[in-house]
GROMACS .gro file of C-alpha atoms in nm:
model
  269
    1UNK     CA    1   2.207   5.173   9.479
    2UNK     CA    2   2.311   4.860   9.511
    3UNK     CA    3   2.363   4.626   9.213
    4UNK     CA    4   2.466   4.288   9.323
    5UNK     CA    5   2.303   4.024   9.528
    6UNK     CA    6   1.988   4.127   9.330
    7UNK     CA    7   1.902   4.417   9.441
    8UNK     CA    8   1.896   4.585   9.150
    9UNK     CA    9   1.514   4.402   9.132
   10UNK     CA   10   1.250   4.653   9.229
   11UNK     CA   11   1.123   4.427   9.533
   12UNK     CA   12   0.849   4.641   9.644
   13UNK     CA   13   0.934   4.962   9.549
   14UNK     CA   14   0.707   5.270   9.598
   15UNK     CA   15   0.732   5.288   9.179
   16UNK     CA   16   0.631   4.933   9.121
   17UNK     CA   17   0.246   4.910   9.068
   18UNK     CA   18   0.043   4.707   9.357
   19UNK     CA   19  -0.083   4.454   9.185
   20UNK     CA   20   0.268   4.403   9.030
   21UNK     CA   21   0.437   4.333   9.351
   22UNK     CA   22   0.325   3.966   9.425
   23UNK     CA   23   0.447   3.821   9.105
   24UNK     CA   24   0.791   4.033   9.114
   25UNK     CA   25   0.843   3.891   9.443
   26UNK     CA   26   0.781   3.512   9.357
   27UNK     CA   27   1.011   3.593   9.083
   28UNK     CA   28   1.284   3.729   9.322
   29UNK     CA   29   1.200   3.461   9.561
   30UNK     CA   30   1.270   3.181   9.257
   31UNK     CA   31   1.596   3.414   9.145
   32UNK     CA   32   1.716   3.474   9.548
   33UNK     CA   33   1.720   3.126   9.684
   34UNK     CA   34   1.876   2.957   9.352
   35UNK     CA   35   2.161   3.240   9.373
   36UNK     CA   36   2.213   3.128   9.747
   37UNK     CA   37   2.234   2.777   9.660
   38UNK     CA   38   2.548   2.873   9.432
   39UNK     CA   39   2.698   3.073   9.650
   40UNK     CA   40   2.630   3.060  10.019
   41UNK     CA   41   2.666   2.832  10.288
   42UNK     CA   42   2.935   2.561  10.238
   43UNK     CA   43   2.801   2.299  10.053
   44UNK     CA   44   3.064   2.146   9.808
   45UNK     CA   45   2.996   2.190   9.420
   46UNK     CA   46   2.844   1.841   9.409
   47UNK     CA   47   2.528   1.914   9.605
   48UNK     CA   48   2.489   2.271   9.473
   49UNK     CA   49   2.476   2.131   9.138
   50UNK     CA   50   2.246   1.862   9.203
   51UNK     CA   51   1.988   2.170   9.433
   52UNK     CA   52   2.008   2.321   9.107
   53UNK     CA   53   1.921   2.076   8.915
   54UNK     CA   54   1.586   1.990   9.154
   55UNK     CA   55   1.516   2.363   9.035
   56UNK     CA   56   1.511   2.256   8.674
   57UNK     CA   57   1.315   1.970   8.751
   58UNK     CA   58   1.045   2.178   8.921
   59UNK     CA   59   1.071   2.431   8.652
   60UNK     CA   60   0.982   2.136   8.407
   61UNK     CA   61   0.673   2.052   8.640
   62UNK     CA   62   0.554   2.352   8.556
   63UNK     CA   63   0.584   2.334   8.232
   64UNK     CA   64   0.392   2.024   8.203
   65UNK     CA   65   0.133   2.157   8.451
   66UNK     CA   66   0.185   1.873   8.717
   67UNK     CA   67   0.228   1.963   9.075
   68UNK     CA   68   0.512   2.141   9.245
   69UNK     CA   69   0.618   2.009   9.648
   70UNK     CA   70   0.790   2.347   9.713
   71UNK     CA   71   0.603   2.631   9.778
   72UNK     CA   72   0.821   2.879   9.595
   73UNK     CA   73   0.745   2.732   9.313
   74UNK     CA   74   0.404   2.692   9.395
   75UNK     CA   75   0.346   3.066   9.343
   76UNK     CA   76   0.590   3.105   9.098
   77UNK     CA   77   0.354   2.862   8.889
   78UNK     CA   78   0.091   3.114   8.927
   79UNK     CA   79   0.257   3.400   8.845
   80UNK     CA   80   0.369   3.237   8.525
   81UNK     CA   81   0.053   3.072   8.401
   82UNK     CA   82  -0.169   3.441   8.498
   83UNK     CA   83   0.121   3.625   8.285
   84UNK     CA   84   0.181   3.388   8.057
   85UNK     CA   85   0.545   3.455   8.106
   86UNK     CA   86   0.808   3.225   7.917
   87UNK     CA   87   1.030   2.979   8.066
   88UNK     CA   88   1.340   3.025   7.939
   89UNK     CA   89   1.445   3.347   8.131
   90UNK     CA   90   1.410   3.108   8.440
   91UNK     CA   91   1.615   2.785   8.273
   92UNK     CA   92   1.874   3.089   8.187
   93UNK     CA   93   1.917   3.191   8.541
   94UNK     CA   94   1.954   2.829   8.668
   95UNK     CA   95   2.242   2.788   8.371
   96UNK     CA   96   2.443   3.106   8.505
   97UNK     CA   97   2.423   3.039   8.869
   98UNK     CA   98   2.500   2.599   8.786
   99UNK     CA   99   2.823   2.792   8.607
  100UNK     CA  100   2.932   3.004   8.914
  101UNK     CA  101   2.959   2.649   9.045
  102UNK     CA  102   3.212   2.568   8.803
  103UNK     CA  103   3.358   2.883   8.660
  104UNK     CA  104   3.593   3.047   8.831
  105UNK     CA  105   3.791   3.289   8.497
  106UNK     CA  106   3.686   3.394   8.169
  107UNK     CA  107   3.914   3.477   7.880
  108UNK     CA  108   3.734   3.702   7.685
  109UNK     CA  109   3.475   3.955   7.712
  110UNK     CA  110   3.270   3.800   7.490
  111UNK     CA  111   3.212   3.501   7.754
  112UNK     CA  112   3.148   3.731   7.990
  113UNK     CA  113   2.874   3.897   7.812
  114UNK     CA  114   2.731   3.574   7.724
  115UNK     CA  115   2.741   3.473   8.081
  116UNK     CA  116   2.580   3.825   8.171
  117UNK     CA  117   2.339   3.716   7.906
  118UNK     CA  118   2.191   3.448   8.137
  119UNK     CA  119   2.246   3.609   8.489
  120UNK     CA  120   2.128   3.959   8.433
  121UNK     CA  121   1.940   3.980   8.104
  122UNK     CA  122   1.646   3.751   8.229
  123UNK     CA  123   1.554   3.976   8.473
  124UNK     CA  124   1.485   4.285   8.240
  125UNK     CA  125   1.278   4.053   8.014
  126UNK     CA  126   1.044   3.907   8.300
  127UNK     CA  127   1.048   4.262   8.405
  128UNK     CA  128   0.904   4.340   8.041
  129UNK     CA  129   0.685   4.052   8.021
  130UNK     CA  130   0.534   4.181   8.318
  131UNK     CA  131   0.434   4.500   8.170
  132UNK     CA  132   0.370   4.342   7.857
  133UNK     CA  133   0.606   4.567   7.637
  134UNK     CA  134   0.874   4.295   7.522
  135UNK     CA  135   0.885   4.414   7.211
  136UNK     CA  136   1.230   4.340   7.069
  137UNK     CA  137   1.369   4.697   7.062
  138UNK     CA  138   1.280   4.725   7.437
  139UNK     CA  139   1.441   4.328   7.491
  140UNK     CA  140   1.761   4.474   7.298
  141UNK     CA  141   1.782   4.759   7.528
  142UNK     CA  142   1.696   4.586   7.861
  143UNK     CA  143   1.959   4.337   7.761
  144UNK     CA  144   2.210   4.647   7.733
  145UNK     CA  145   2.110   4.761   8.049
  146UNK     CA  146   2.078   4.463   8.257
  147UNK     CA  147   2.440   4.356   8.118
  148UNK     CA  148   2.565   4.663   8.246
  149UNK     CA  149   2.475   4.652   8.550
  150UNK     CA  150   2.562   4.298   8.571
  151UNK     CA  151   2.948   4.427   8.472
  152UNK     CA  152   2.896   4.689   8.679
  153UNK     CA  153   2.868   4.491   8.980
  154UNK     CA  154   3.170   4.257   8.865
  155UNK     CA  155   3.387   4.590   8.881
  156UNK     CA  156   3.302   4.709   9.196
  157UNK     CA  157   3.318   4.364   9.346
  158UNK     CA  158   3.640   4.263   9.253
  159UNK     CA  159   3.812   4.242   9.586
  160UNK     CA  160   3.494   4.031   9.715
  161UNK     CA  161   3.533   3.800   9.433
  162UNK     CA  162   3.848   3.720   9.459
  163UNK     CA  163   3.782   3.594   9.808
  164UNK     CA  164   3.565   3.351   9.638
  165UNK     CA  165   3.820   3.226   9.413
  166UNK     CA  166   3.652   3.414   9.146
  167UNK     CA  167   3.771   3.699   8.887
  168UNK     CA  168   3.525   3.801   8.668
  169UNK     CA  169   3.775   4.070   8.455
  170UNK     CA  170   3.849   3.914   8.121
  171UNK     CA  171   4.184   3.764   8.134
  172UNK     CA  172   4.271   3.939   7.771
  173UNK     CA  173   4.223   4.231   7.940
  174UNK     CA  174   4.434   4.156   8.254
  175UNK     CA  175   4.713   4.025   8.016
  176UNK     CA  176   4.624   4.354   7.825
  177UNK     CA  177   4.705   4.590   8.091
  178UNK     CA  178   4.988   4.418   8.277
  179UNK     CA  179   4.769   4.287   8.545
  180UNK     CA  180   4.813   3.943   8.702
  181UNK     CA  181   4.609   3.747   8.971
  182UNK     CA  182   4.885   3.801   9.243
  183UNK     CA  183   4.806   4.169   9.163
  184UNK     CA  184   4.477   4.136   9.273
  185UNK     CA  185   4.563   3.885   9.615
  186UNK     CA  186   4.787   4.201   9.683
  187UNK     CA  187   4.522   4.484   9.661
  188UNK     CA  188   4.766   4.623   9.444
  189UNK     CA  189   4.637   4.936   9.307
  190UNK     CA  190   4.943   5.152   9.053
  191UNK     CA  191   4.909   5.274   8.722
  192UNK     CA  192   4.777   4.973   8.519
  193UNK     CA  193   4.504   4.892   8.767
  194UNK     CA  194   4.377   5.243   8.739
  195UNK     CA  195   4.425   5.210   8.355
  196UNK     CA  196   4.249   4.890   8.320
  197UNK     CA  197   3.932   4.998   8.540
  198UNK     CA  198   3.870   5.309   8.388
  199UNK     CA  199   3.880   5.078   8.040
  200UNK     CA  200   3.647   4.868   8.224
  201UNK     CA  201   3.398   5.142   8.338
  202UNK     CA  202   3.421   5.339   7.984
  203UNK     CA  203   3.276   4.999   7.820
  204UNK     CA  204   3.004   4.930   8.129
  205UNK     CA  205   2.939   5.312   8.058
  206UNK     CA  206   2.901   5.320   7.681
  207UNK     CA  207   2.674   4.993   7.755
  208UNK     CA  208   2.455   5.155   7.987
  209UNK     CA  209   2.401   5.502   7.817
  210UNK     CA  210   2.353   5.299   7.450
  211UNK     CA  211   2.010   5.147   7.625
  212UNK     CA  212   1.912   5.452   7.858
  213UNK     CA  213   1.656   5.598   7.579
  214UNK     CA  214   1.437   5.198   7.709
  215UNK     CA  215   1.346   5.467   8.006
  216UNK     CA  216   1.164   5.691   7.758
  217UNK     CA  217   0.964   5.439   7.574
  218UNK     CA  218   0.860   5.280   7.878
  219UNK     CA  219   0.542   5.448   8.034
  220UNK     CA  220   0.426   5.535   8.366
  221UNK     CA  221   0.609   5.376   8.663
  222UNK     CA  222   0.808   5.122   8.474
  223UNK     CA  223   0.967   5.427   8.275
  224UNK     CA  224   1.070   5.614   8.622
  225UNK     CA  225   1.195   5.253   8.775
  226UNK     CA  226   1.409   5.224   8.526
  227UNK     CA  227   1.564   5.579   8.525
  228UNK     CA  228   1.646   5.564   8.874
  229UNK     CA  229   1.827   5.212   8.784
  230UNK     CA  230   2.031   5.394   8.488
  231UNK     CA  231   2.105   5.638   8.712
  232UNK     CA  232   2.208   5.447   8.989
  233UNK     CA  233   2.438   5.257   8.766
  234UNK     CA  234   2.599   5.534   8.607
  235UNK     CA  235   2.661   5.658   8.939
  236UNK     CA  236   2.825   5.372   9.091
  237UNK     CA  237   3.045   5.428   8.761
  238UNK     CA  238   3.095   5.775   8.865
  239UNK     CA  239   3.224   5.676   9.218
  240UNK     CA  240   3.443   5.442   9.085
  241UNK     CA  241   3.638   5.697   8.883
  242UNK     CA  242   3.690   5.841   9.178
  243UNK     CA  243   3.841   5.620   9.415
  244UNK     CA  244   4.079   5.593   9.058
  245UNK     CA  245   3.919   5.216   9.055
  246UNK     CA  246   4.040   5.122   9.371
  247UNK     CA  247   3.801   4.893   9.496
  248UNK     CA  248   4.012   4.748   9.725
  249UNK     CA  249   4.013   5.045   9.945
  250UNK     CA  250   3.760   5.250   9.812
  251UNK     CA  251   3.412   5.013   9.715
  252UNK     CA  252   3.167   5.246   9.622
  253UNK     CA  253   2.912   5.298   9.826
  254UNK     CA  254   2.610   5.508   9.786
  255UNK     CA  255   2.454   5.745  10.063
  256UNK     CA  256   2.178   6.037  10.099
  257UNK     CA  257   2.377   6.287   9.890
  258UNK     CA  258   2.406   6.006   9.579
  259UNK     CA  259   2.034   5.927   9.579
  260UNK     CA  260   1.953   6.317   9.537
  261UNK     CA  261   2.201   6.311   9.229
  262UNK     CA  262   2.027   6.019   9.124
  263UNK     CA  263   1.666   6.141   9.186
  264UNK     CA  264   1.767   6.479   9.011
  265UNK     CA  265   1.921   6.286   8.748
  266UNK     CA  266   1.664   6.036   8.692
  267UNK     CA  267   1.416   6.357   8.689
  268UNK     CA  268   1.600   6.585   8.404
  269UNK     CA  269   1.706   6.244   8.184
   0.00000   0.00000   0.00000
């Protein structure tokens, strides 16, 4: 399973209802192109903050019900106004991906969670809007989840992030376990890096499991979508314990064999 580049949304999956599939895909479409305007192609930070803020204009349009040019957000419209879905979870996305702009560290997990908040969580509570069960015990534990996989991604990514001039580890935890940027440059991979990932996949862990019981309460297709994403996740976790968190070497990377664990898994949970 893949967690990053958003696939981790169930784009036309066989469990995702029909008649769901239009508006998760105009939803993708809105979260997909914004995400490449951050991060792909090599516009400087200027123009990929001012593309993102044409987003939040259009987003606004829609709010007032006046007419959008683009035609993404032309069916995005409709897919909010027939679910009445809110707004924020969209202004939320356009905040994390304006930061990626300018963000390149964070200091504490605590900002990190808070920017996981507004680049991961939204998805989970479209995704519950959808199926109109955002109740706030399910929004607590889609949070947990979607955070999880969020961090989950950050962990396994770390040697593709750094080519972006990025490193999404806390800091505190870097200084924690003896771990310094010219560390990472060097795909240096000893003791304290092995130390310091398995503390990052025991928290992304506890995270994930603390929210799994969401897959219970959850009926029908939803419920089994969201096993299989637990699953996945915890599995990518699992592979990462044991390449010893090497991700410079070793990125995980799932095949057959891993989606019959998580099928068998995601059928026992």
């Amino acid at each position: 399973m893949a967690v990053d580049h958003y696939e981790n949304f169930p784009v036309a999956s066989i469990l995702l209802p029909a008649r769901l599939r239009p508006a998760v895909k105009a939803i993708y479409a809105f979260a997909r192109s914004a995400d490449d305007i951050a991060d792909e192609g090599d516009a400087d930070p200027t123009q990929r903050l001012a593309a993102l803020t044409v987003y939040e204009q259009e987003l606004d349009k829609i709010e007032a019900g006046t007419p959008v040019s683009d035609p993404i957000f032309g069916t995005l419209a409709q897919v909010i106004r027939q679910y009445q879905l809110p707004l924020t979870p969209f202004r939320d996305l356009l905040s994390a991906f304006k930061q990626d702009v300018a963000t390149k560290r964070y200091q504490d997990f605590g900002t990190l969670l808070d920017y996981c908040r507004r680049s991961a969580n939204p998805v989970g509570l479209l995704m519950l809007h959808l199926y109109q069960a955002a109740t706030p015990e399910n929004v607590r534990d889609s949070d947990a989840i979607c955070s999880s996989l969020q961090l989950i991604n950050f962990w396994q990514d770390v040697a593709i992030d750094w080519k972006k001039e990025r490193i999404y580890l806390p800091l505190e935890d870097l200084q924690r376990f003896g771990i310094n940027e010219q560390d990472i440059a060097g795909a240096i991979s000893g003791p304290a890096w092995h130390a310091l990932m398995q503390f990052e996949i025991d928290r992304a862990r506890a995270m994930m499991l603390s929210a799994a019981p969401l897959a219970h309460r959850l009926p029908g297709r939803i419920g089994w979508e969201l096993r299989m994403v637990v699953q996945g996740g915890l599995r990518i976790l699992e592979r990462l314990e044991q390449a010893d968190g090497d991700v410079f070497r070793r990125r995980p990377k799932l095949g057959t064999p891993d989606w019959c664990v998580i099928l068998w898994r995601a059928i026992v949970m």
